[in-house]
Coordinates of C-alpha atoms in Angstrom, one line a residue:
X1 CA 0.0 0.0 0.0
X2 CA 1.7 3.2 -1.1
X3 CA 0.1 6.4 0.1
X4 CA 0.3 9.7 -1.7
X5 CA -0.4 13.2 -0.6
X6 CA -1.7 15.6 -3.3
X7 CA -1.1 19.3 -2.8
X8 CA -3.8 21.8 -3.6
X9 CA -3.9 25.5 -2.9
X10 CA -6.0 25.3 0.3
X11 CA -5.5 21.7 1.5
X12 CA -3.8 18.4 1.3
X13 CA -5.8 15.4 0.2
X14 CA -4.7 12.1 1.6
X15 CA -5.2 9.4 -0.9
X16 CA -6.3 5.8 0.0
X17 CA -4.9 3.5 -2.6
X18 CA -8.0 1.3 -2.3
X19 CA -11.3 1.0 -0.4
X20 CA -10.9 -1.1 2.7
X21 CA -13.7 -3.3 4.2
X22 CA -14.0 -5.8 7.0
X23 CA -16.6 -7.8 8.8
X24 CA -17.8 -6.6 12.2
X25 CA -18.9 -9.5 14.3
X26 CA -20.8 -7.3 16.8
X27 CA -23.2 -6.0 14.2
X28 CA -23.1 -8.5 11.5
X29 CA -22.3 -5.7 9.1
X30 CA -19.5 -5.0 6.7
X31 CA -17.6 -1.8 7.6
X32 CA -16.4 0.1 4.6
X33 CA -13.7 2.7 4.8
X34 CA -13.5 4.9 1.7
X35 CA -13.1 8.4 0.2
X36 CA -16.0 10.3 -1.4
X37 CA -14.4 10.6 -4.9
X38 CA -13.4 7.0 -5.0
X39 CA -16.9 5.7 -4.0
X40 CA -19.4 8.3 -5.2
X41 CA -22.4 6.1 -5.0
X42 CA -21.6 5.0 -1.5
X43 CA -21.0 8.6 -0.5
X44 CA -24.4 9.6 -1.8
X45 CA -26.1 6.8 0.1
X46 CA -24.3 8.0 3.2
X47 CA -25.4 11.6 2.7
X48 CA -29.0 10.6 2.1
X49 CA -29.0 8.4 5.2
X50 CA -27.5 11.2 7.3
X51 CA -30.2 13.6 6.0
X52 CA -33.0 11.2 6.8
X53 CA -31.7 10.5 10.3
X54 CA -31.0 14.1 11.3
X55 CA -34.3 15.3 9.8
X56 CA -36.2 12.6 11.7
X57 CA -34.6 13.7 15.0
X58 CA -35.2 17.4 14.3
X59 CA -31.5 18.3 14.1
X60 CA -31.0 18.8 10.4
X61 CA -29.5 22.2 11.0
X62 CA -26.7 20.6 12.9
X63 CA -25.8 18.4 9.9
X64 CA -25.3 21.4 7.6
X65 CA -25.2 19.0 4.7
X66 CA -24.8 21.7 2.0
X67 CA -21.4 22.6 3.4
X68 CA -19.9 19.1 2.8
X69 CA -22.1 17.3 0.3
X70 CA -19.5 17.6 -2.5
X71 CA -17.1 15.6 -0.3
X72 CA -14.2 18.0 -0.7
X73 CA -13.6 18.6 3.0
X74 CA -14.0 14.9 3.9
X75 CA -10.8 12.9 4.1
X76 CA -12.3 9.5 4.9
X77 CA -15.7 8.1 5.6
X78 CA -17.0 4.9 7.1
X79 CA -20.3 3.1 6.5
X80 CA -21.9 -0.1 7.8
X81 CA -23.7 -2.3 5.3
X82 CA -25.9 -5.3 6.2
X83 CA -25.9 -8.6 4.2
X84 CA -28.4 -7.1 1.8
X85 CA -26.2 -4.1 1.1
X86 CA -28.5 -1.8 3.0
X87 CA -26.6 1.0 4.8
X88 CA -27.2 1.2 8.5
X89 CA -25.0 4.1 9.5
X90 CA -21.9 6.1 8.8
X91 CA -19.6 8.9 9.8
X92 CA -16.9 11.0 8.2
X93 CA -13.4 12.4 9.1
X94 CA -12.1 15.9 8.4
X95 CA -8.5 16.8 8.6
X96 CA -5.7 16.7 9.7
X97 CA -6.3 20.4 10.3
X98 CA -3.8 23.2 9.8
X99 CA -6.0 25.8 11.6
X100 CA -8.6 25.7 14.4
X101 CA -10.9 27.7 12.0
X102 CA -11.2 24.5 9.9
X103 CA -13.1 22.8 12.8
X104 CA -16.9 23.0 12.9
X105 CA -16.6 23.3 16.7
X106 CA -15.7 27.0 16.2
X107 CA -19.1 27.4 14.5
X108 CA -20.9 25.5 17.2
X109 CA -19.4 27.7 20.0
X110 CA -19.8 30.9 18.0
X111 CA -20.7 33.8 20.4
X112 CA -20.4 31.5 23.4
X113 CA -18.2 32.0 26.4
X114 CA -16.3 28.8 25.6
X115 CA -15.3 29.6 22.1
X116 CA -11.9 31.0 23.0
X117 CA -11.1 27.9 25.0
X118 CA -12.3 25.7 22.2
X119 CA -10.0 27.5 19.7
X120 CA -7.0 27.2 22.1
X121 CA -7.6 23.5 22.8
X122 CA -7.6 22.8 19.1
X123 CA -4.7 25.1 18.3
X124 CA -2.5 23.6 21.0
X125 CA -2.9 20.1 19.5
X126 CA -2.4 21.0 15.8
X127 CA 1.3 20.2 15.7
X128 CA 0.5 16.7 16.7
X129 CA -2.4 16.1 14.3
X130 CA -6.1 16.8 14.9
X131 CA -8.8 15.1 12.9
X132 CA -12.5 15.7 13.5
X133 CA -15.2 13.1 13.2
X134 CA -18.5 14.5 12.0
X135 CA -22.0 13.7 10.7
X136 CA -22.4 10.3 12.4
X137 CA -25.7 8.5 12.1
X138 CA -27.0 5.0 12.8
X139 CA -30.2 3.0 12.1
X140 CA -33.0 3.4 14.5
X141 CA -33.2 -0.4 14.7
X142 CA -33.0 -1.0 18.5
X143 CA -31.4 -4.4 17.9
X144 CA -28.4 -2.8 16.2
X145 CA -28.2 0.9 16.9
X146 CA -26.3 0.5 20.2
X147 CA -23.8 -2.0 18.8
X148 CA -23.3 0.2 15.7
X149 CA -22.5 3.2 17.8
X150 CA -19.8 1.3 19.7
X151 CA -18.4 0.0 16.4
X152 CA -18.2 3.5 15.0
X153 CA -16.6 4.7 18.2
X154 CA -13.7 2.4 17.4
X155 CA -13.0 4.0 14.0
X156 CA -11.0 6.7 15.8
X157 CA -8.0 4.4 15.8
X158 CA -7.8 3.4 12.1
X159 CA -8.4 7.1 11.4
X160 CA -5.5 8.3 13.6
X161 CA -3.3 5.5 12.2
X162 CA -4.0 6.3 8.6
X163 CA -3.7 10.0 8.9
X164 CA -0.7 10.1 11.3
X165 CA -2.7 12.1 13.9
X166 CA -2.5 12.0 17.7
X167 CA -5.9 13.5 18.4
X168 CA -9.5 12.9 17.3
X169 CA -12.1 15.5 18.1
X170 CA -15.9 15.1 18.1
X171 CA -18.8 17.2 19.3
X172 CA -22.3 16.1 20.2
X173 CA -24.9 16.1 22.9
X174 CA -23.7 14.8 26.2
X175 CA -25.9 11.7 26.2
X176 CA -24.5 10.8 22.7
X177 CA -20.9 11.3 23.8
X178 CA -21.5 8.9 26.7
X179 CA -21.8 6.1 24.1
X180 CA -18.7 7.2 22.2
X181 CA -16.6 7.4 25.3
X182 CA -16.5 3.6 25.5
X183 CA -13.5 3.6 23.1
X184 CA -11.5 6.0 25.3
X185 CA -12.8 9.4 24.3
X186 CA -12.8 12.0 27.1
X187 CA -15.2 14.9 27.4
X188 CA -13.6 18.3 27.7
X189 CA -15.5 19.2 30.9
X190 CA -13.8 22.6 31.2
X191 CA -15.5 23.8 28.0
X192 CA -19.0 25.0 28.8
X193 CA -21.7 23.3 26.8
X194 CA -22.9 25.1 23.7
X195 CA -26.6 25.6 22.9
X196 CA -26.2 24.0 19.4
X197 CA -28.0 23.6 17.1
X198 CA -30.7 25.2 19.3
X199 CA -31.3 26.1 22.9
X200 CA -32.8 22.7 23.4
X201 CA -29.4 21.1 23.1
X202 CA -26.2 21.1 25.1
X203 CA -23.3 20.2 22.8
X204 CA -20.0 19.1 24.4
X205 CA -16.5 18.4 23.0
X206 CA -14.7 15.0 23.3
X207 CA -11.1 14.1 22.5
X208 CA -9.3 10.8 21.9
X209 CA -5.6 10.9 22.5
X210 CA -3.6 8.1 20.7
X211 CA -1.2 7.9 23.6
X212 CA -3.7 7.6 26.4
X213 CA -7.0 6.3 25.1
X214 CA -6.3 2.8 26.6
X215 CA -6.5 4.4 30.1
X216 CA -10.1 5.5 29.4
X217 CA -11.6 2.8 27.2
X218 CA -13.9 0.0 28.4
X219 CA -11.9 -3.3 28.5
X220 CA -14.2 -4.9 26.0
X221 CA -13.8 -2.0 23.5
X222 CA -10.0 -1.9 24.1
X223 CA -9.7 -5.6 23.2
X224 CA -11.7 -5.1 20.0
X225 CA -9.6 -2.0 19.0
X226 CA -6.5 -4.1 19.3
X227 CA -8.0 -7.0 17.4
X228 CA -9.3 -4.7 14.6
X229 CA -6.0 -2.8 14.3
X230 CA -4.1 -6.1 13.9
X231 CA -6.6 -7.2 11.3
X232 CA -6.2 -4.0 9.4
X233 CA -2.4 -4.3 9.6
X234 CA -2.8 -7.8 8.0
X235 CA -4.7 -6.2 5.1
X236 CA -1.7 -3.8 4.5
X237 CA 1.7 -4.0 6.1
X238 CA 2.0 -0.2 5.7
X239 CA -1.4 0.6 7.3
X240 CA 0.2 2.5 10.1
X241 CA 2.4 4.5 7.8
X242 CA -0.3 6.1 5.7
X243 CA 0.0 9.8 5.4
X244 CA 2.7 12.2 6.8
X245 CA 3.9 11.5 10.3
X246 CA 3.6 14.5 12.6
X247 CA 6.6 15.8 14.4
X248 CA 8.8 15.3 11.3
X249 CA 8.6 18.8 10.1
X250 CA 5.4 18.4 8.1

């Protein structure tokens, strides 16, 4: 697997040599890791699923689909497909960032007391690599939604490995982040919650640190993370070397 980085005026696009997929025993789904331009039909299905899900829960404004529907700001995305090929969920990754202003968190805390702290928290981590996970959704099927959320929570680690980043950032309502914390994410409790997308919600910020996540992950999730990373390494010996490595002058 030979990774390449293509330079554009405003960003670097990290190129996956191929779409990667694996079977997830917890959900019975195939997890597909791809890029929007290499899998345009899959990307469109993911977008439509996200729109339906966010609209159904009355938070379509938080999705802001028009801002990313062309896929240009999405480095990677993950989807879960059942045995019939039906998509049951997905999420996307933005970054690694070069500026805190690239993060949607700056928008979410606009005109809020915590915005300066959010900006500083992101800026301080930029030299080590910051990637943001966004636009997650899962099927409402109660038999699968909980397991899918835990499966997607584990995608922080292939993302950090592929993109050479130390940190993953996510924002969501506190009760949602409780589910994502099973894989070692830690809520930034010093940042006041933001009333986003409306006053009915309290959005919080969560971080995964590649060096310390094992101290915070549930034992069962940690075991699955290790197993999945070994499996992905068997797909490609260079899995952990995808993209530039931070701290090397990049």
